[in-house]
PDB file of C-alpha atoms in Angstrom:
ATOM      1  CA  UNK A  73     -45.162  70.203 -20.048  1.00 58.00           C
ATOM      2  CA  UNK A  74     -41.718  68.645 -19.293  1.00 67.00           C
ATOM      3  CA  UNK A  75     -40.925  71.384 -16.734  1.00 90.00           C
ATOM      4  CA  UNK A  76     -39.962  71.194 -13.118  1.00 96.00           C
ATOM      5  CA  UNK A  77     -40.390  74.495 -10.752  1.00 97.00           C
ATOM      6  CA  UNK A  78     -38.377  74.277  -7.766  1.00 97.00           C
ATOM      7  CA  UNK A  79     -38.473  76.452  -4.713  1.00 97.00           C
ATOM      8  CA  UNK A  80     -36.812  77.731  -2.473  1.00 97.00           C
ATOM      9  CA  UNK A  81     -33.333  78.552  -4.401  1.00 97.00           C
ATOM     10  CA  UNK A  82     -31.853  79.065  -1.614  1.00 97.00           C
ATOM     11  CA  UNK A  83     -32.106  77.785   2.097  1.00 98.00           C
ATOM     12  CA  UNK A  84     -30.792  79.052   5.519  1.00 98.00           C
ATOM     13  CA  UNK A  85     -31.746  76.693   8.500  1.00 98.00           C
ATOM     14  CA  UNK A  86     -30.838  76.651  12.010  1.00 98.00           C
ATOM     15  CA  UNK A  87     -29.693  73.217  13.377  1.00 98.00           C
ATOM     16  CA  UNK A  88     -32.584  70.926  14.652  1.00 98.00           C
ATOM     17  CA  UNK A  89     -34.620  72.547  12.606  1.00 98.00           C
ATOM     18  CA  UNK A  90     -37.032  71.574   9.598  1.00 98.00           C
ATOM     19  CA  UNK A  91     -35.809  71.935   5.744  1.00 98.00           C
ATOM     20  CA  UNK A  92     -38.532  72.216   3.270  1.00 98.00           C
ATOM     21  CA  UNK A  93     -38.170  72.237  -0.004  1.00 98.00           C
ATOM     22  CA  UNK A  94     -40.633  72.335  -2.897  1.00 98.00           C
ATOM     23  CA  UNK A  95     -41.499  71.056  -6.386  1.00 98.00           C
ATOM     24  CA  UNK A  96     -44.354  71.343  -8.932  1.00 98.00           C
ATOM     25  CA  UNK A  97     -44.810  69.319 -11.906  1.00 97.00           C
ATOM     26  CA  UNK A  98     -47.090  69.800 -15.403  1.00 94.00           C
ATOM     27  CA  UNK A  99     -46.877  66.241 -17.377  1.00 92.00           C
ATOM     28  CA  UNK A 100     -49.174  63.995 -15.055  1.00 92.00           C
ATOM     29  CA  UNK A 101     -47.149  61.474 -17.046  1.00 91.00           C
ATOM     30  CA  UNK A 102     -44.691  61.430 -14.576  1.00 93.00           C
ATOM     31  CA  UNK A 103     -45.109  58.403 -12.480  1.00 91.00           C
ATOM     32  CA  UNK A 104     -41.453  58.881 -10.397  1.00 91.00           C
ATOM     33  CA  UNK A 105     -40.535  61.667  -8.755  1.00 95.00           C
ATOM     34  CA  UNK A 106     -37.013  61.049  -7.146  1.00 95.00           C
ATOM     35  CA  UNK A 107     -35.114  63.421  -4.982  1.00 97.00           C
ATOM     36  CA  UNK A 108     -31.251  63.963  -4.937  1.00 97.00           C
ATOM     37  CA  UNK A 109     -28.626  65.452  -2.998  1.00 97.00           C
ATOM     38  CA  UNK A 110     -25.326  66.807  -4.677  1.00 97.00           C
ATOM     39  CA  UNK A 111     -22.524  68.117  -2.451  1.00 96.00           C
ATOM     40  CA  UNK A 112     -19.578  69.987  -4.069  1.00 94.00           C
ATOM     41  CA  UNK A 113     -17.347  68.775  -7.360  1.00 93.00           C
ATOM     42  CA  UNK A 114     -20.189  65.462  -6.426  1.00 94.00           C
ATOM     43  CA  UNK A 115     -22.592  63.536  -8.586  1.00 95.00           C
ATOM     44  CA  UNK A 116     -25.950  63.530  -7.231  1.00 95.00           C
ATOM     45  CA  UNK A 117     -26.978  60.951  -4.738  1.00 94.00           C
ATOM     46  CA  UNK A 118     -30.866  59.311  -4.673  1.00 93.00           C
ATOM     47  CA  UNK A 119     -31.949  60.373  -1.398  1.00 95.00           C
ATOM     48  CA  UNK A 120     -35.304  59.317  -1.807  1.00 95.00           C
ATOM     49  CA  UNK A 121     -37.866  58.913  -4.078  1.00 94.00           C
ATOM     50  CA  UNK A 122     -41.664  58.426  -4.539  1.00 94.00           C
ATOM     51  CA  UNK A 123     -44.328  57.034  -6.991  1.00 91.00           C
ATOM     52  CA  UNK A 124     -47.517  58.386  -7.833  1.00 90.00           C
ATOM     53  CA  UNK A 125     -49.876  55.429  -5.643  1.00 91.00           C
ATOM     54  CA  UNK A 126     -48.947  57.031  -2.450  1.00 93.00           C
ATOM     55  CA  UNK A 127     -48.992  60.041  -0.367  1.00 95.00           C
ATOM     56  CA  UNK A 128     -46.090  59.919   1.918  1.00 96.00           C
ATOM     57  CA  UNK A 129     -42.828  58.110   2.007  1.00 97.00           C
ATOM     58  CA  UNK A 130     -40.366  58.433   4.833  1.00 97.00           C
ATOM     59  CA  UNK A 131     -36.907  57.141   4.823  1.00 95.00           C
ATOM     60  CA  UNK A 132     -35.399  58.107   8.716  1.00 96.00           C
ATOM     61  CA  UNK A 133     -35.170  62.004   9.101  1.00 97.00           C
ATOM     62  CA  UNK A 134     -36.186  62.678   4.986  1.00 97.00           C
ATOM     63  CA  UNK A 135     -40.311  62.437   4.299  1.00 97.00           C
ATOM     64  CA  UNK A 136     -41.303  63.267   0.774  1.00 97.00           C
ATOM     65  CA  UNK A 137     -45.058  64.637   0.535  1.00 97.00           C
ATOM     66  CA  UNK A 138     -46.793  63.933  -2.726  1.00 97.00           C
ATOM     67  CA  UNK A 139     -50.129  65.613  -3.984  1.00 96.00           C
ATOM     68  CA  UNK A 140     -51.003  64.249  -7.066  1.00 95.00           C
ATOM     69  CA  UNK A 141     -54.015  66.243  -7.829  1.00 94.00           C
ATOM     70  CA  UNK A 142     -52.242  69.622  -7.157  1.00 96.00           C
ATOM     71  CA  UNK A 143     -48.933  67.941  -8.743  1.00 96.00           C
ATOM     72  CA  UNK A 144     -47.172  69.068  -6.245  1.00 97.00           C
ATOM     73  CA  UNK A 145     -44.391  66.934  -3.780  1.00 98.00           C
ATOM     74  CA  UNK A 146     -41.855  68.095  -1.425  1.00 98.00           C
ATOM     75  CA  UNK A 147     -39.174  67.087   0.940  1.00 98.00           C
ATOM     76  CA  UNK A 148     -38.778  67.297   4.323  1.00 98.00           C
ATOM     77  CA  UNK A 149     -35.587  67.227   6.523  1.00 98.00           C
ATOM     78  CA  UNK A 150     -36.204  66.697   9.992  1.00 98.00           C
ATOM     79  CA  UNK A 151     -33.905  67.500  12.576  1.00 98.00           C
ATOM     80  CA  UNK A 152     -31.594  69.126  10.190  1.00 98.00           C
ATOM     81  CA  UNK A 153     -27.788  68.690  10.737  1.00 98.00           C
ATOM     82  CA  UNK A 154     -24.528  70.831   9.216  1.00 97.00           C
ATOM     83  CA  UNK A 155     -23.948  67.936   7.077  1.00 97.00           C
ATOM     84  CA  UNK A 156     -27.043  68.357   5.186  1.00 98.00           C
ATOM     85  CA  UNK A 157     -25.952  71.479   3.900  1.00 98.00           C
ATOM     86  CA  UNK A 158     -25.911  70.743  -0.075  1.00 98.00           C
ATOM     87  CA  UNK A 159     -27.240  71.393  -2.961  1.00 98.00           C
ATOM     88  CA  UNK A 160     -31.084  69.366  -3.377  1.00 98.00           C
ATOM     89  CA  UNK A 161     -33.312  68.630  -6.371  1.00 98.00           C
ATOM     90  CA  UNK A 162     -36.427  66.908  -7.356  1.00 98.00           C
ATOM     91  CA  UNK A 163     -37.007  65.235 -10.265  1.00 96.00           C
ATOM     92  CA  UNK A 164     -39.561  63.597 -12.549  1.00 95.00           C
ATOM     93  CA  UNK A 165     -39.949  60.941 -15.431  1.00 91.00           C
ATOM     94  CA  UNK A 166     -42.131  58.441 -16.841  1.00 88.00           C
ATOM     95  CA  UNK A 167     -39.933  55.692 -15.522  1.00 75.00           C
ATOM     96  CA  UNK A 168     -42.054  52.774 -17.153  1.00 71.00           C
ATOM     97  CA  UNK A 169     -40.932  54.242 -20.379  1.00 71.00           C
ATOM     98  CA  UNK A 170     -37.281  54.838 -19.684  1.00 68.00           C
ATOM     99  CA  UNK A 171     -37.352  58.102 -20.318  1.00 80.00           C
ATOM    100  CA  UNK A 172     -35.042  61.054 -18.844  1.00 87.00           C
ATOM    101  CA  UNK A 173     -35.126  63.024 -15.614  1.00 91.00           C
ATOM    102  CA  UNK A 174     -36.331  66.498 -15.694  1.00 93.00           C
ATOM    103  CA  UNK A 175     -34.266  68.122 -12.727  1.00 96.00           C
ATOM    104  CA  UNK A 176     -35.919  71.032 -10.862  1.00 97.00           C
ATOM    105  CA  UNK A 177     -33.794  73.883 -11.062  1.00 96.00           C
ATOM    106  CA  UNK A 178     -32.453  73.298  -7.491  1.00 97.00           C
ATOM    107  CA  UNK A 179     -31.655  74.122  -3.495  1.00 98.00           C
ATOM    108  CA  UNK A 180     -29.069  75.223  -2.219  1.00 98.00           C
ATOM    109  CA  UNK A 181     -29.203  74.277   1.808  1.00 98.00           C
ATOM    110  CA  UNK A 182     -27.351  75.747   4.649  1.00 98.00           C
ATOM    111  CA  UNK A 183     -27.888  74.333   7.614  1.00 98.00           C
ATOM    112  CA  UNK A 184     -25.832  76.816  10.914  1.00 97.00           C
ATOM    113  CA  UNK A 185     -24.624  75.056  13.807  1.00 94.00           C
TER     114      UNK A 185
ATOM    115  CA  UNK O 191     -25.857  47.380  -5.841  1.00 64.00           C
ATOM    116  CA  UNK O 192     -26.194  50.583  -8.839  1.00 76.00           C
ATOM    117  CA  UNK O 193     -22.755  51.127  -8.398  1.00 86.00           C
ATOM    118  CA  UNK O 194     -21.323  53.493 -11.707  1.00 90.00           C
ATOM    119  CA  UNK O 195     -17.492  54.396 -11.711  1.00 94.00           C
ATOM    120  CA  UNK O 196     -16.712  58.019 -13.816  1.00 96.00           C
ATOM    121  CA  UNK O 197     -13.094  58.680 -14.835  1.00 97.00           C
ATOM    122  CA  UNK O 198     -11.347  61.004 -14.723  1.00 97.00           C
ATOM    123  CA  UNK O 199     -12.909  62.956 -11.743  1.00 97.00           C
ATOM    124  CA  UNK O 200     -10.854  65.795 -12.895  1.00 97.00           C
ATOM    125  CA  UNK O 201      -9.285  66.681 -16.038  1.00 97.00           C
ATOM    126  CA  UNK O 202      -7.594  69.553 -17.594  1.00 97.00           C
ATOM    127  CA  UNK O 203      -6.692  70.027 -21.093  1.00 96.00           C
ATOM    128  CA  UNK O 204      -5.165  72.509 -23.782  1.00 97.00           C
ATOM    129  CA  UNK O 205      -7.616  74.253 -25.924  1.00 97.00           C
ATOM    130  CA  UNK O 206      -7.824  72.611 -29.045  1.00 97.00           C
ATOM    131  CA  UNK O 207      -7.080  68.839 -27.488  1.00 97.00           C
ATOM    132  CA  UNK O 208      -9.781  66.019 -27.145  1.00 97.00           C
ATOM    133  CA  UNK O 209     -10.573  64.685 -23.897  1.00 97.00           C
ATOM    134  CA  UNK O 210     -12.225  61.467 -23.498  1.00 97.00           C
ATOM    135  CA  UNK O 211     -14.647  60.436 -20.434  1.00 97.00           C
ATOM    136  CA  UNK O 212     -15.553  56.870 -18.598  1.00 96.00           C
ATOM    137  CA  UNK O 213     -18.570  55.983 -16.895  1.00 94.00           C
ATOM    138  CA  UNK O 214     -18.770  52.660 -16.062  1.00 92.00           C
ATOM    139  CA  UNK O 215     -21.722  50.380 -14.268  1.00 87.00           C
ATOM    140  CA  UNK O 216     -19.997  47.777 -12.195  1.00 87.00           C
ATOM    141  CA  UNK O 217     -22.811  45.560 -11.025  1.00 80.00           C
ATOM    142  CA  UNK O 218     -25.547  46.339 -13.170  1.00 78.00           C
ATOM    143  CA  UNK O 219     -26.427  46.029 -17.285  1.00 80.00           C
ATOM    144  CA  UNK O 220     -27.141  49.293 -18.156  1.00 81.00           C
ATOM    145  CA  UNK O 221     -29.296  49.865 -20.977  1.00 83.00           C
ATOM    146  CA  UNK O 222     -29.599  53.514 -21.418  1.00 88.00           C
ATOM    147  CA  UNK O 223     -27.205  55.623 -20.206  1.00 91.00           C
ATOM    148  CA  UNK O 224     -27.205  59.375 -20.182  1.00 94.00           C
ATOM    149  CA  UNK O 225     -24.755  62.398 -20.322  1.00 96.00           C
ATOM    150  CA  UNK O 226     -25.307  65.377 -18.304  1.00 97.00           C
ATOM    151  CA  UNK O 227     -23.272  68.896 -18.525  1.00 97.00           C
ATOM    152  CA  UNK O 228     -23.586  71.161 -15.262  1.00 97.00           C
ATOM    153  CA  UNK O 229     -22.384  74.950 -15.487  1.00 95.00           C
ATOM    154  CA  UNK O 230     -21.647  76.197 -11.201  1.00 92.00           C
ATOM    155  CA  UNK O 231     -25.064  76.630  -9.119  1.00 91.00           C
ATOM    156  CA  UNK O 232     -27.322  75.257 -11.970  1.00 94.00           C
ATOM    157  CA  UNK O 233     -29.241  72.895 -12.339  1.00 95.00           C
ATOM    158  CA  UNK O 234     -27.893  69.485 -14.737  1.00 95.00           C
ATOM    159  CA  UNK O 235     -28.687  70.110 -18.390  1.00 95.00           C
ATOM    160  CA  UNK O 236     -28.849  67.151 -20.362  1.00 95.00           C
ATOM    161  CA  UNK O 237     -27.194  66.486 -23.250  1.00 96.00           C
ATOM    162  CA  UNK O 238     -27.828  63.128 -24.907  1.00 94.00           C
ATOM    163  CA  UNK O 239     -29.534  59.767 -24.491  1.00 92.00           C
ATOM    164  CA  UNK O 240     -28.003  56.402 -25.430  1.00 88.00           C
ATOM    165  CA  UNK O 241     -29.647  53.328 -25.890  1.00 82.00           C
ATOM    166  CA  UNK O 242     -28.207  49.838 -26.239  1.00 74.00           C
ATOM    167  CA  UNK O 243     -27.180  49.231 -29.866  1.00 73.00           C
ATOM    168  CA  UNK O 244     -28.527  52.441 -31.238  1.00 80.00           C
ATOM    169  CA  UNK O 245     -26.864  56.050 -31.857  1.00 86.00           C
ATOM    170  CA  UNK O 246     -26.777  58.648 -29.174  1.00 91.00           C
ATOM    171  CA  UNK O 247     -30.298  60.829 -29.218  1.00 92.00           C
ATOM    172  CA  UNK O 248     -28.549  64.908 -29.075  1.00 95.00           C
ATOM    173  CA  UNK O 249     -30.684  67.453 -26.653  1.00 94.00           C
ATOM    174  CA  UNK O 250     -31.125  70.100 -29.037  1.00 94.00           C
ATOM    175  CA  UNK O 251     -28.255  72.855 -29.361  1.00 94.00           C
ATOM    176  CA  UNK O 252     -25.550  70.289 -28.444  1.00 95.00           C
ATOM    177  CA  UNK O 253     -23.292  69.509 -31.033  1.00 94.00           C
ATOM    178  CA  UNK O 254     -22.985  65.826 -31.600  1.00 92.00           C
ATOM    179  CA  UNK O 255     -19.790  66.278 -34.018  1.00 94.00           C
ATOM    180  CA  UNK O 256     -18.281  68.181 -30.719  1.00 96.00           C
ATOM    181  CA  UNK O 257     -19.712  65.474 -27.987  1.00 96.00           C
ATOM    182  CA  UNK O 258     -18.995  62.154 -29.262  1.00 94.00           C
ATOM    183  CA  UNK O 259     -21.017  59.229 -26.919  1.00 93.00           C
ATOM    184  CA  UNK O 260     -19.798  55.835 -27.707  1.00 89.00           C
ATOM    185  CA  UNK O 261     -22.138  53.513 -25.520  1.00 85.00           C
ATOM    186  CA  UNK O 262     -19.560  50.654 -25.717  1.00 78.00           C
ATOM    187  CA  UNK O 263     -21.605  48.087 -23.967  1.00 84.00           C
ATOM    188  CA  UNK O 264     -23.990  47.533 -21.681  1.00 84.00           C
ATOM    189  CA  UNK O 265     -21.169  48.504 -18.508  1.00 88.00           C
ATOM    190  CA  UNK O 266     -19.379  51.326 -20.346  1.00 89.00           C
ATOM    191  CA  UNK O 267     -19.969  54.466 -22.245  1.00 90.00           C
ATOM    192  CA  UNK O 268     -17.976  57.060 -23.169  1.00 93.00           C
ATOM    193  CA  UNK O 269     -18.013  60.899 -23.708  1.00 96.00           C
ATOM    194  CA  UNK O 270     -15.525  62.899 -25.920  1.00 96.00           C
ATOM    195  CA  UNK O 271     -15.244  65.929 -25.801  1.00 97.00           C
ATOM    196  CA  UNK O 272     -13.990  67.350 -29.501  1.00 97.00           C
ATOM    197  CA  UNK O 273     -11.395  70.357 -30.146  1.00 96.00           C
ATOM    198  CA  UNK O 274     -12.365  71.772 -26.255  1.00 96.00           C
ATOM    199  CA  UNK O 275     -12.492  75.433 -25.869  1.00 96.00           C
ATOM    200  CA  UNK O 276     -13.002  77.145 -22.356  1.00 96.00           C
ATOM    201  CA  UNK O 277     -16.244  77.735 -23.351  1.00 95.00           C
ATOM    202  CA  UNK O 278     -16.402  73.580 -22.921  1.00 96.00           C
ATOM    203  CA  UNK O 279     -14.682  74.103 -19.100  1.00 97.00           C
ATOM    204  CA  UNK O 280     -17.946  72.530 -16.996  1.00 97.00           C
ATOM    205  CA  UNK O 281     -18.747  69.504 -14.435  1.00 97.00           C
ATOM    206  CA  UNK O 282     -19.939  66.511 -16.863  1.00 98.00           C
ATOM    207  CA  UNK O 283     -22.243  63.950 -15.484  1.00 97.00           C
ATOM    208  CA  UNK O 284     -23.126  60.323 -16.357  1.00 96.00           C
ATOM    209  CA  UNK O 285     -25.969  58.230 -15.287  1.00 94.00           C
ATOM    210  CA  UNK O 286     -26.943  54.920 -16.198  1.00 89.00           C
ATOM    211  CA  UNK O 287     -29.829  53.097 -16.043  1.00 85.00           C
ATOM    212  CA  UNK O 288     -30.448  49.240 -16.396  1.00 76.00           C
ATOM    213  CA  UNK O 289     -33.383  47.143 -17.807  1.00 65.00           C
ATOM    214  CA  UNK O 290     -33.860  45.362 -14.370  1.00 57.00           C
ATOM    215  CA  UNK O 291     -34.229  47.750 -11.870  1.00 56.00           C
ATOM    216  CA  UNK O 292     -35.988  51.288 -12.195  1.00 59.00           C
ATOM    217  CA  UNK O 293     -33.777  54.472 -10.678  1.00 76.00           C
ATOM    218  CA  UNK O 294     -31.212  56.371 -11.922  1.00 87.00           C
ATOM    219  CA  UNK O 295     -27.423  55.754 -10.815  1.00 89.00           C
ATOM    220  CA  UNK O 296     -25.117  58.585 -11.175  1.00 94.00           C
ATOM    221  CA  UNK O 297     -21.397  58.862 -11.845  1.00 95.00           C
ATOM    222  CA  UNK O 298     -19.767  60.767  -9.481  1.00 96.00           C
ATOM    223  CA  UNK O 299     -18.783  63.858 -12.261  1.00 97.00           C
ATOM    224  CA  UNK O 300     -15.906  64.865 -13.939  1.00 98.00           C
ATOM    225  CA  UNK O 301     -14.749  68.529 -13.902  1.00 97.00           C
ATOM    226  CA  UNK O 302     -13.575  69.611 -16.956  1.00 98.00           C
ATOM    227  CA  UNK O 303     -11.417  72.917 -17.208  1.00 97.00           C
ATOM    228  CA  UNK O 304     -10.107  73.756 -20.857  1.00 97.00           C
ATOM    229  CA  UNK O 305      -6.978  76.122 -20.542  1.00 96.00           C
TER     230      UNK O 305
END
């Protein structure tokens, strides 16, 4: 119930192209669903996140897609650029409760010149 | 603002020694604060869950005798890490939490090699 199922594991994109990157859920408990990006010997950075009341967010080139009846979201690079090469995951918690993050199991992005 | 400081970014240490981690919020109160371990191209495992003024909550199959979390205050918690062995050697991971705002803040990771 607490799991996370990423996919793609792995990501080759041309430049200019679109990234997409999956994530299914199980606990419809989950009322945030953030995602991060982590580059090398990094922490993970919030790159953006969503809650369950809508669809859609965008935040300039990154749009997270949210289906809450297939509990299913995703993230979309637009336009993607060499320095989005990292590695991304989605997450998921009950935020209103403080609880953890459940991390997806993650995306490793390569974006060629 | 959710700005967390993690020291040291890297560390290495003798087999056998005790090496002691930082994370600290700098604008923020954080109220629960939590310690991740990450082994190379895999996902962040958590290990335990600290809430202000109680005992660290252990995932299960870490060893809180071998982890110590000491969360100091409500801008600093700590992470010792017991009699290392290379078996310990991974990137550690902090990330905080405050009452006020929702999100998760991340330290920026400490890389632990035990030689």
């Amino acid at each position: 119930q607490q799991q996370v199922k990423q996919s793609p594991q792995s990501l080759i994109v041309q430049k200019g192209g679109i990234s997409i990157i999956n994530c299914a859920y199980e606990n419809t408990a989950f009322d945030y669903f953030p995602w991060y990006q982590q580059f090398p010997g990094k922490g993970p950075a919030l790159l953006i996140a969503i809650r369950p009341d809508v669809s859609e967010k965008k935040e300039g080139r990154f749009t997270i897609s949210f289906n809450k009846s297939a509990k299913q979201f995703s993230l979309h690079i637009m336009d993607s650029q060499p320095g989005d090469s990292a590695t991304y995951f989605c997450a998921a918690s009950q935020e209103t409760s403080g609880s953890r993050l459940t991390f997806g199991e993650g995306t490793q992005l390569t974006v060629n010149p | 603002g959710a700005v967390v400081s993690q020291h040291p970014s890297r560390v290495i240490c003798k087999s056998g020694t005790s090496v002691k981690i930082e994370c600290r919020s700098l604008d923020f109160q954080a109220t629960t604060m939590f310690w991740y371990r990450q082994f190379p191209k895999q996902s962040l495992m958590l290990m335990a869950t600290s809430n202000e003024g109680s005992k660290a909550t252990y995932e299960q199959g870490v060893e809180k005798d071998k982890f110590l979390i000491n969360h100091a205050s409500l801008t600093l918690s700590t992470l010792t890490v017991t009699s290392a062995h290379p078996e310990d050697s991974s990137f550690y991971i902090c990330s905080l939490r405050g009452a006020a705002n929702y999100g998760y803040t991340f330290g920026s990771g400490t890389r632990l090699t035990v030689v």
